[in-house]
mmCIF file of C-alpha atoms in Angstrom:
data_model
loop_
_atom_site.group_PDB
_atom_site.id
_atom_site.type_symbol
_atom_site.label_atom_id
_atom_site.label_comp_id
_atom_site.label_asym_id
_atom_site.label_seq_id
_atom_site.Cartn_x
_atom_site.Cartn_y
_atom_site.Cartn_z
ATOM 1 C CA UNK E 1 69.080 -108.390 3.971
ATOM 2 C CA UNK E 2 65.440 -108.781 2.986
ATOM 3 C CA UNK E 3 64.418 -112.118 1.582
ATOM 4 C CA UNK E 4 64.451 -112.372 -2.191
ATOM 5 C CA UNK E 5 61.016 -112.026 -3.704
ATOM 6 C CA UNK E 6 60.100 -115.074 -5.805
ATOM 7 C CA UNK E 7 59.212 -114.180 -9.382
ATOM 8 C CA UNK E 8 55.587 -114.417 -10.537
ATOM 9 C CA UNK E 9 54.683 -117.923 -11.645
ATOM 10 C CA UNK E 10 53.861 -118.488 -15.297
ATOM 11 C CA UNK E 11 50.280 -119.080 -16.335
ATOM 12 C CA UNK E 12 51.142 -122.627 -17.411
ATOM 13 C CA UNK E 13 52.362 -123.423 -13.900
ATOM 14 C CA UNK E 14 49.341 -122.077 -12.049
ATOM 15 C CA UNK E 15 47.949 -125.058 -10.182
ATOM 16 C CA UNK E 16 45.129 -122.809 -9.029
ATOM 17 C CA UNK E 17 43.770 -122.700 -12.589
ATOM 18 C CA UNK E 18 43.052 -126.432 -12.550
ATOM 19 C CA UNK E 19 39.742 -127.043 -10.811
ATOM 20 C CA UNK E 20 39.731 -129.648 -8.101
ATOM 21 C CA UNK E 21 37.088 -129.786 -5.362
ATOM 22 C CA UNK E 22 37.815 -130.447 -1.705
ATOM 23 C CA UNK E 23 35.743 -133.489 -0.619
ATOM 24 C CA UNK E 24 35.744 -132.468 3.060
ATOM 25 C CA UNK E 25 34.302 -129.043 2.211
ATOM 26 C CA UNK E 26 31.654 -130.492 -0.090
ATOM 27 C CA UNK E 27 30.723 -133.058 2.558
ATOM 28 C CA UNK E 28 30.304 -130.329 5.185
ATOM 29 C CA UNK E 29 28.159 -128.184 2.883
ATOM 30 C CA UNK E 30 25.967 -131.133 1.869
ATOM 31 C CA UNK E 31 25.507 -132.248 5.492
ATOM 32 C CA UNK E 32 24.605 -128.738 6.684
ATOM 33 C CA UNK E 33 22.077 -128.275 3.877
ATOM 34 C CA UNK E 34 20.585 -131.742 4.335
ATOM 35 C CA UNK E 35 20.200 -131.343 8.100
ATOM 36 C CA UNK E 36 18.445 -127.998 7.620
ATOM 37 C CA UNK E 37 16.018 -129.394 5.027
ATOM 38 C CA UNK E 38 15.295 -132.546 7.039
ATOM 39 C CA UNK E 39 14.734 -130.521 10.236
ATOM 40 C CA UNK E 40 12.238 -128.242 8.492
ATOM 41 C CA UNK E 41 10.333 -131.155 6.979
ATOM 42 C CA UNK E 42 10.324 -133.517 9.952
ATOM 43 C CA UNK E 43 10.220 -131.173 12.921
ATOM 44 C CA UNK E 44 8.443 -128.258 11.279
ATOM 45 C CA UNK E 45 4.925 -129.782 11.325
ATOM 46 C CA UNK E 46 5.357 -130.641 15.026
ATOM 47 C CA UNK E 47 7.122 -127.612 16.463
ATOM 48 C CA UNK E 48 6.555 -124.646 14.136
ATOM 49 C CA UNK E 49 3.818 -122.182 15.175
ATOM 50 C CA UNK E 50 0.368 -123.381 14.153
ATOM 51 C CA UNK E 51 -0.528 -122.260 10.643
ATOM 52 C CA UNK E 52 2.968 -120.952 9.901
ATOM 53 C CA UNK E 53 5.548 -122.287 7.492
ATOM 54 C CA UNK E 54 8.503 -124.040 9.173
ATOM 55 C CA UNK E 55 10.752 -121.359 7.668
ATOM 56 C CA UNK E 56 9.980 -118.297 5.610
ATOM 57 C CA UNK E 57 11.439 -117.823 2.157
ATOM 58 C CA UNK E 58 13.691 -115.100 3.567
ATOM 59 C CA UNK E 59 14.994 -117.410 6.300
ATOM 60 C CA UNK E 60 15.795 -120.131 3.757
ATOM 61 C CA UNK E 61 17.529 -117.591 1.541
ATOM 62 C CA UNK E 62 19.632 -116.363 4.464
ATOM 63 C CA UNK E 63 20.650 -119.854 5.586
ATOM 64 C CA UNK E 64 21.643 -121.152 2.179
ATOM 65 C CA UNK E 65 23.451 -117.883 1.426
ATOM 66 C CA UNK E 66 25.485 -118.481 4.582
ATOM 67 C CA UNK E 67 26.233 -122.039 3.493
ATOM 68 C CA UNK E 68 27.227 -120.761 0.047
ATOM 69 C CA UNK E 69 29.562 -118.192 1.622
ATOM 70 C CA UNK E 70 31.284 -120.942 3.614
ATOM 71 C CA UNK E 71 31.649 -123.025 0.457
ATOM 72 C CA UNK E 72 33.138 -120.146 -1.543
ATOM 73 C CA UNK E 73 35.617 -119.347 1.223
ATOM 74 C CA UNK E 74 36.733 -122.914 1.854
ATOM 75 C CA UNK E 75 36.814 -124.505 -1.609
ATOM 76 C CA UNK E 76 38.735 -123.958 -4.837
ATOM 77 C CA UNK E 77 40.102 -121.458 -5.849
ATOM 78 C CA UNK E 78 40.021 -119.317 -2.691
ATOM 79 C CA UNK E 79 41.508 -122.132 -0.604
ATOM 80 C CA UNK E 80 44.464 -122.589 -2.978
ATOM 81 C CA UNK E 81 45.188 -118.886 -3.413
ATOM 82 C CA UNK E 82 44.998 -118.146 0.323
ATOM 83 C CA UNK E 83 47.251 -121.040 1.329
ATOM 84 C CA UNK E 84 49.747 -121.031 -1.529
ATOM 85 C CA UNK E 85 50.042 -117.512 -2.931
ATOM 86 C CA UNK E 86 48.447 -114.429 -1.339
ATOM 87 C CA UNK E 87 47.949 -113.437 2.290
ATOM 88 C CA UNK E 88 45.423 -110.803 1.190
ATOM 89 C CA UNK E 89 43.137 -113.583 -0.090
ATOM 90 C CA UNK E 90 43.749 -115.431 3.187
ATOM 91 C CA UNK E 91 42.424 -112.333 4.980
ATOM 92 C CA UNK E 92 39.449 -112.100 2.628
ATOM 93 C CA UNK E 93 38.691 -115.743 3.378
ATOM 94 C CA UNK E 94 38.702 -115.072 7.133
ATOM 95 C CA UNK E 95 36.486 -112.020 6.636
ATOM 96 C CA UNK E 96 33.893 -114.220 4.925
ATOM 97 C CA UNK E 97 34.148 -116.807 7.708
ATOM 98 C CA UNK E 98 33.722 -114.242 10.472
ATOM 99 C CA UNK E 99 31.592 -111.369 9.165
ATOM 100 C CA UNK E 100 29.541 -112.754 6.271
ATOM 101 C CA UNK E 101 28.576 -116.399 6.725
ATOM 102 C CA UNK E 102 27.779 -116.465 10.507
ATOM 103 C CA UNK E 103 25.084 -113.732 10.579
ATOM 104 C CA UNK E 104 23.458 -115.204 7.457
ATOM 105 C CA UNK E 105 23.309 -118.652 9.072
ATOM 106 C CA UNK E 106 21.781 -117.246 12.268
ATOM 107 C CA UNK E 107 19.218 -115.217 10.317
ATOM 108 C CA UNK E 108 18.157 -118.436 8.593
ATOM 109 C CA UNK E 109 17.361 -120.349 11.784
ATOM 110 C CA UNK E 110 13.691 -120.203 12.880
ATOM 111 C CA UNK E 111 13.266 -119.735 16.660
ATOM 112 C CA UNK E 112 11.286 -122.982 17.014
ATOM 113 C CA UNK E 113 14.194 -124.929 15.477
ATOM 114 C CA UNK E 114 16.664 -123.439 17.938
ATOM 115 C CA UNK E 115 14.302 -124.320 20.810
ATOM 116 C CA UNK E 116 14.253 -127.937 19.669
ATOM 117 C CA UNK E 117 18.046 -128.113 19.296
ATOM 118 C CA UNK E 118 18.667 -126.352 22.629
ATOM 119 C CA UNK E 119 16.035 -128.345 24.521
ATOM 120 C CA UNK E 120 18.600 -130.099 26.807
ATOM 121 C CA UNK E 121 18.925 -127.733 29.825
ATOM 122 C CA UNK E 122 22.723 -128.058 30.035
ATOM 123 C CA UNK E 123 23.165 -127.221 26.361
ATOM 124 C CA UNK E 124 20.842 -124.230 26.698
ATOM 125 C CA UNK E 125 22.843 -123.002 29.712
ATOM 126 C CA UNK E 126 26.114 -123.294 27.789
ATOM 127 C CA UNK E 127 24.731 -121.370 24.799
ATOM 128 C CA UNK E 128 23.238 -118.737 27.099
ATOM 129 C CA UNK E 129 26.653 -118.181 28.694
ATOM 130 C CA UNK E 130 28.631 -118.177 25.440
ATOM 131 C CA UNK E 131 26.285 -115.668 23.786
ATOM 132 C CA UNK E 132 26.485 -113.077 26.549
ATOM 133 C CA UNK E 133 27.678 -109.884 24.828
ATOM 134 C CA UNK E 134 30.833 -109.440 26.876
ATOM 135 C CA UNK E 135 31.799 -113.124 26.697
ATOM 136 C CA UNK E 136 31.149 -113.320 22.948
ATOM 137 C CA UNK E 137 33.004 -110.075 22.213
ATOM 138 C CA UNK E 138 36.065 -111.076 24.223
ATOM 139 C CA UNK E 139 36.167 -114.624 22.843
ATOM 140 C CA UNK E 140 35.882 -113.542 19.214
ATOM 141 C CA UNK E 141 38.502 -110.821 19.461
ATOM 142 C CA UNK E 142 40.869 -113.102 21.366
ATOM 143 C CA UNK E 143 40.636 -115.536 18.455
ATOM 144 C CA UNK E 144 41.235 -112.704 15.961
ATOM 145 C CA UNK E 145 44.365 -111.644 17.860
ATOM 146 C CA UNK E 146 45.745 -115.176 18.290
ATOM 147 C CA UNK E 147 45.110 -116.261 14.708
ATOM 148 C CA UNK E 148 47.210 -113.346 13.424
ATOM 149 C CA UNK E 149 50.209 -114.395 15.511
ATOM 150 C CA UNK E 150 53.020 -114.960 12.951
ATOM 151 C CA UNK E 151 54.005 -118.375 14.310
ATOM 152 C CA UNK E 152 50.430 -119.642 14.091
ATOM 153 C CA UNK E 153 49.841 -118.240 10.596
ATOM 154 C CA UNK E 154 53.068 -119.734 9.264
ATOM 155 C CA UNK E 155 52.220 -123.092 10.860
ATOM 156 C CA UNK E 156 48.572 -123.208 9.787
ATOM 157 C CA UNK E 157 49.168 -122.718 6.072
ATOM 158 C CA UNK E 158 51.425 -125.772 6.037
ATOM 159 C CA UNK E 159 49.281 -127.975 8.282
ATOM 160 C CA UNK E 160 45.815 -128.786 6.948
ATOM 161 C CA UNK E 161 44.466 -130.083 10.278
ATOM 162 C CA UNK E 162 45.620 -126.986 12.151
ATOM 163 C CA UNK E 163 44.169 -124.741 9.446
ATOM 164 C CA UNK E 164 40.819 -126.539 9.650
ATOM 165 C CA UNK E 165 40.827 -126.233 13.443
ATOM 166 C CA UNK E 166 41.480 -122.486 13.237
ATOM 167 C CA UNK E 167 38.636 -122.033 10.767
ATOM 168 C CA UNK E 168 36.306 -124.039 13.008
ATOM 169 C CA UNK E 169 37.142 -121.926 16.061
ATOM 170 C CA UNK E 170 36.863 -118.718 14.015
ATOM 171 C CA UNK E 171 33.386 -119.556 12.700
ATOM 172 C CA UNK E 172 32.230 -120.755 16.141
ATOM 173 C CA UNK E 173 33.297 -117.588 17.936
ATOM 174 C CA UNK E 174 31.903 -115.493 15.075
ATOM 175 C CA UNK E 175 28.513 -117.158 15.607
ATOM 176 C CA UNK E 176 28.833 -116.236 19.297
ATOM 177 C CA UNK E 177 29.741 -112.651 18.417
ATOM 178 C CA UNK E 178 26.825 -112.194 16.011
ATOM 179 C CA UNK E 179 24.227 -113.859 18.247
ATOM 180 C CA UNK E 180 23.467 -110.760 20.416
ATOM 181 C CA UNK E 181 23.014 -108.716 17.228
ATOM 182 C CA UNK E 182 20.847 -111.133 15.238
ATOM 183 C CA UNK E 183 18.816 -112.256 18.293
ATOM 184 C CA UNK E 184 17.658 -115.542 16.723
ATOM 185 C CA UNK E 185 15.932 -116.685 19.928
ATOM 186 C CA UNK E 186 13.670 -114.301 21.889
ATOM 187 C CA UNK E 187 14.431 -116.096 25.173
ATOM 188 C CA UNK E 188 18.063 -115.038 24.868
ATOM 189 C CA UNK E 189 17.482 -111.469 23.676
ATOM 190 C CA UNK E 190 19.623 -109.165 25.784
ATOM 191 C CA UNK E 191 20.482 -105.944 23.990
ATOM 192 C CA UNK E 192 18.212 -103.105 22.943
ATOM 193 C CA UNK E 193 18.873 -101.611 19.474
ATOM 194 C CA UNK E 194 21.144 -98.876 20.926
ATOM 195 C CA UNK E 195 22.982 -101.580 22.862
ATOM 196 C CA UNK E 196 23.529 -103.563 19.662
ATOM 197 C CA UNK E 197 24.916 -100.492 17.929
ATOM 198 C CA UNK E 198 27.358 -99.881 20.789
ATOM 199 C CA UNK E 199 28.322 -103.554 20.734
ATOM 200 C CA UNK E 200 29.144 -103.460 17.015
ATOM 201 C CA UNK E 201 30.941 -100.134 17.413
ATOM 202 C CA UNK E 202 33.290 -101.759 19.934
ATOM 203 C CA UNK E 203 33.689 -104.704 17.597
ATOM 204 C CA UNK E 204 34.701 -102.354 14.790
ATOM 205 C CA UNK E 205 37.470 -100.822 16.922
ATOM 206 C CA UNK E 206 39.291 -103.865 18.297
ATOM 207 C CA UNK E 207 40.459 -105.407 14.966
ATOM 208 C CA UNK E 208 42.070 -102.122 13.945
ATOM 209 C CA UNK E 209 45.046 -103.036 16.164
ATOM 210 C CA UNK E 210 46.235 -106.100 14.186
ATOM 211 C CA UNK E 211 45.086 -104.413 10.958
ATOM 212 C CA UNK E 212 47.349 -101.438 11.701
ATOM 213 C CA UNK E 213 50.336 -103.724 12.259
ATOM 214 C CA UNK E 214 49.694 -105.330 8.882
ATOM 215 C CA UNK E 215 49.132 -102.060 7.042
ATOM 216 C CA UNK E 216 51.962 -99.972 8.467
ATOM 217 C CA UNK E 217 54.672 -102.608 8.943
ATOM 218 C CA UNK E 218 57.833 -101.831 6.994
ATOM 219 C CA UNK E 219 58.714 -105.489 6.435
ATOM 220 C CA UNK E 220 56.608 -108.626 5.859
ATOM 221 C CA UNK E 221 55.414 -110.177 9.113
ATOM 222 C CA UNK E 222 54.678 -113.668 7.829
ATOM 223 C CA UNK E 223 57.736 -115.500 6.569
ATOM 224 C CA UNK E 224 55.703 -118.109 4.685
ATOM 225 C CA UNK E 225 54.244 -115.541 2.296
ATOM 226 C CA UNK E 226 57.690 -114.198 1.434
ATOM 227 C CA UNK E 227 58.709 -117.607 0.061
ATOM 228 C CA UNK E 228 55.664 -118.595 -1.969
ATOM 229 C CA UNK E 229 55.484 -118.065 -5.761
ATOM 230 C CA UNK E 230 53.911 -114.733 -6.667
ATOM 231 C CA UNK E 231 50.544 -115.269 -8.302
ATOM 232 C CA UNK E 232 50.644 -111.689 -9.593
ATOM 233 C CA UNK E 233 53.335 -109.019 -9.688
ATOM 234 C CA UNK E 234 52.737 -108.002 -6.071
ATOM 235 C CA UNK E 235 55.438 -107.881 -3.402
ATOM 236 C CA UNK E 236 54.881 -109.693 -0.073
ATOM 237 C CA UNK E 237 54.803 -106.338 1.732
ATOM 238 C CA UNK E 238 52.170 -104.882 -0.606
ATOM 239 C CA UNK E 239 50.162 -108.107 -0.297
ATOM 240 C CA UNK E 240 50.307 -107.785 3.492
ATOM 241 C CA UNK E 241 49.243 -104.134 3.376
ATOM 242 C CA UNK E 242 46.244 -105.027 1.217
ATOM 243 C CA UNK E 243 45.339 -107.685 3.781
ATOM 244 C CA UNK E 244 45.427 -105.050 6.528
ATOM 245 C CA UNK E 245 43.154 -102.782 4.505
ATOM 246 C CA UNK E 246 40.716 -105.649 3.916
ATOM 247 C CA UNK E 247 40.595 -106.264 7.657
ATOM 248 C CA UNK E 248 40.284 -102.610 8.658
ATOM 249 C CA UNK E 249 38.293 -101.023 5.833
ATOM 250 C CA UNK E 250 36.377 -104.014 4.488
ATOM 251 C CA UNK E 251 35.499 -105.504 7.867
ATOM 252 C CA UNK E 252 34.758 -102.095 9.361
ATOM 253 C CA UNK E 253 32.502 -101.168 6.453
ATOM 254 C CA UNK E 254 30.464 -104.348 6.890
ATOM 255 C CA UNK E 255 30.005 -103.664 10.602
ATOM 256 C CA UNK E 256 29.067 -100.025 10.035
ATOM 257 C CA UNK E 257 26.519 -101.022 7.395
ATOM 258 C CA UNK E 258 24.867 -103.226 10.016
ATOM 259 C CA UNK E 259 25.032 -100.401 12.566
ATOM 260 C CA UNK E 260 23.367 -98.042 10.078
ATOM 261 C CA UNK E 261 20.661 -100.606 9.335
ATOM 262 C CA UNK E 262 19.981 -101.113 13.047
ATOM 263 C CA UNK E 263 19.817 -97.336 13.576
ATOM 264 C CA UNK E 264 17.310 -96.650 10.816
ATOM 265 C CA UNK E 265 15.116 -99.583 11.847
ATOM 266 C CA UNK E 266 15.203 -98.477 15.462
ATOM 267 C CA UNK E 267 14.533 -94.845 14.552
ATOM 268 C CA UNK E 268 11.574 -95.815 12.369
ATOM 269 C CA UNK E 269 10.116 -97.963 15.133
ATOM 270 C CA UNK E 270 10.590 -95.249 17.736
ATOM 271 C CA UNK E 271 8.916 -92.738 15.433
ATOM 272 C CA UNK E 272 5.940 -95.042 15.033
ATOM 273 C CA UNK E 273 5.725 -95.447 18.793
ATOM 274 C CA UNK E 274 6.282 -91.703 19.304
ATOM 275 C CA UNK E 275 9.117 -92.284 21.749
ATOM 276 C CA UNK E 276 11.540 -89.394 21.756
ATOM 277 C CA UNK E 277 14.490 -90.832 23.696
ATOM 278 C CA UNK E 278 16.021 -93.931 25.175
ATOM 279 C CA UNK E 279 14.712 -94.479 28.689
ATOM 280 C CA UNK E 280 16.802 -95.272 31.758
ATOM 281 C CA UNK E 281 15.183 -98.740 31.763
ATOM 282 C CA UNK E 282 16.701 -99.379 28.328
ATOM 283 C CA UNK E 283 20.129 -98.362 29.631
ATOM 284 C CA UNK E 284 19.844 -100.626 32.685
ATOM 285 C CA UNK E 285 18.728 -103.462 30.411
ATOM 286 C CA UNK E 286 21.943 -103.138 28.396
ATOM 287 C CA UNK E 287 24.092 -102.925 31.545
ATOM 288 C CA UNK E 288 22.607 -106.206 32.777
ATOM 289 C CA UNK E 289 23.174 -107.782 29.392
ATOM 290 C CA UNK E 290 26.868 -106.870 29.595
ATOM 291 C CA UNK E 291 27.013 -108.337 33.121
ATOM 292 C CA UNK E 292 27.935 -104.887 34.487
ATOM 293 C CA UNK E 293 24.895 -104.565 36.727
ATOM 294 C CA UNK E 294 23.098 -107.223 38.723
#
């Protein structure tokens, strides 16, 4: 017999309505913002290109937007709703952590700042390996698959340390995945614009597998979310199906918007340069970037 669906909680009992910040999240956000500001002010005059601002207004906007996205996803009320009521909000939270905040953070980092941070040769070598397109794509999608394993989901929402660890790994691998697309450091640029579009196209396909399981399952997959109070009059199965749609449609739409942006920018540049087609050299460049040709 299917598990009984808990009734919706009354408005008076909604703990989520009572604001309470998470000190660890606020500390992380403050530290990230402070380090960025201090780096621009202290290192900028020494390492930024002569006559240039340490960071443009657009770069600052991108970085702090990324920080804000992390804060929204990790603090009240999203944290409470995702862990105590709705799996669909849990999925929305992970979408922000993987597809929204990471590219914004990378877009906000000036190349000179990355050169300073990655100055140790061993650290640079590690980052160069982790941001290879094939490595980054496989690592990120492996994390996506593992973090949707029912046992891990049920365990993480009841264990704060495990949940924090999963979020840390998710954001880290998302930064790896977005690096070849954003290209924040010219020394590590690997993919041509067509290569980036192919890369994101593959990325848009892989998550459809777990998303399909969530959307088309006939019973709830995650036991934890069948036992929590219902924040709204929504069954656990419907909540799970909405989560699958967020992953498939919402995540896919974000990726395809980036693909479209890359295409139009590339097309406009090629028109200006009067280049009619991608050359074989461009294709070989992408093959080497994917470690498929030496």
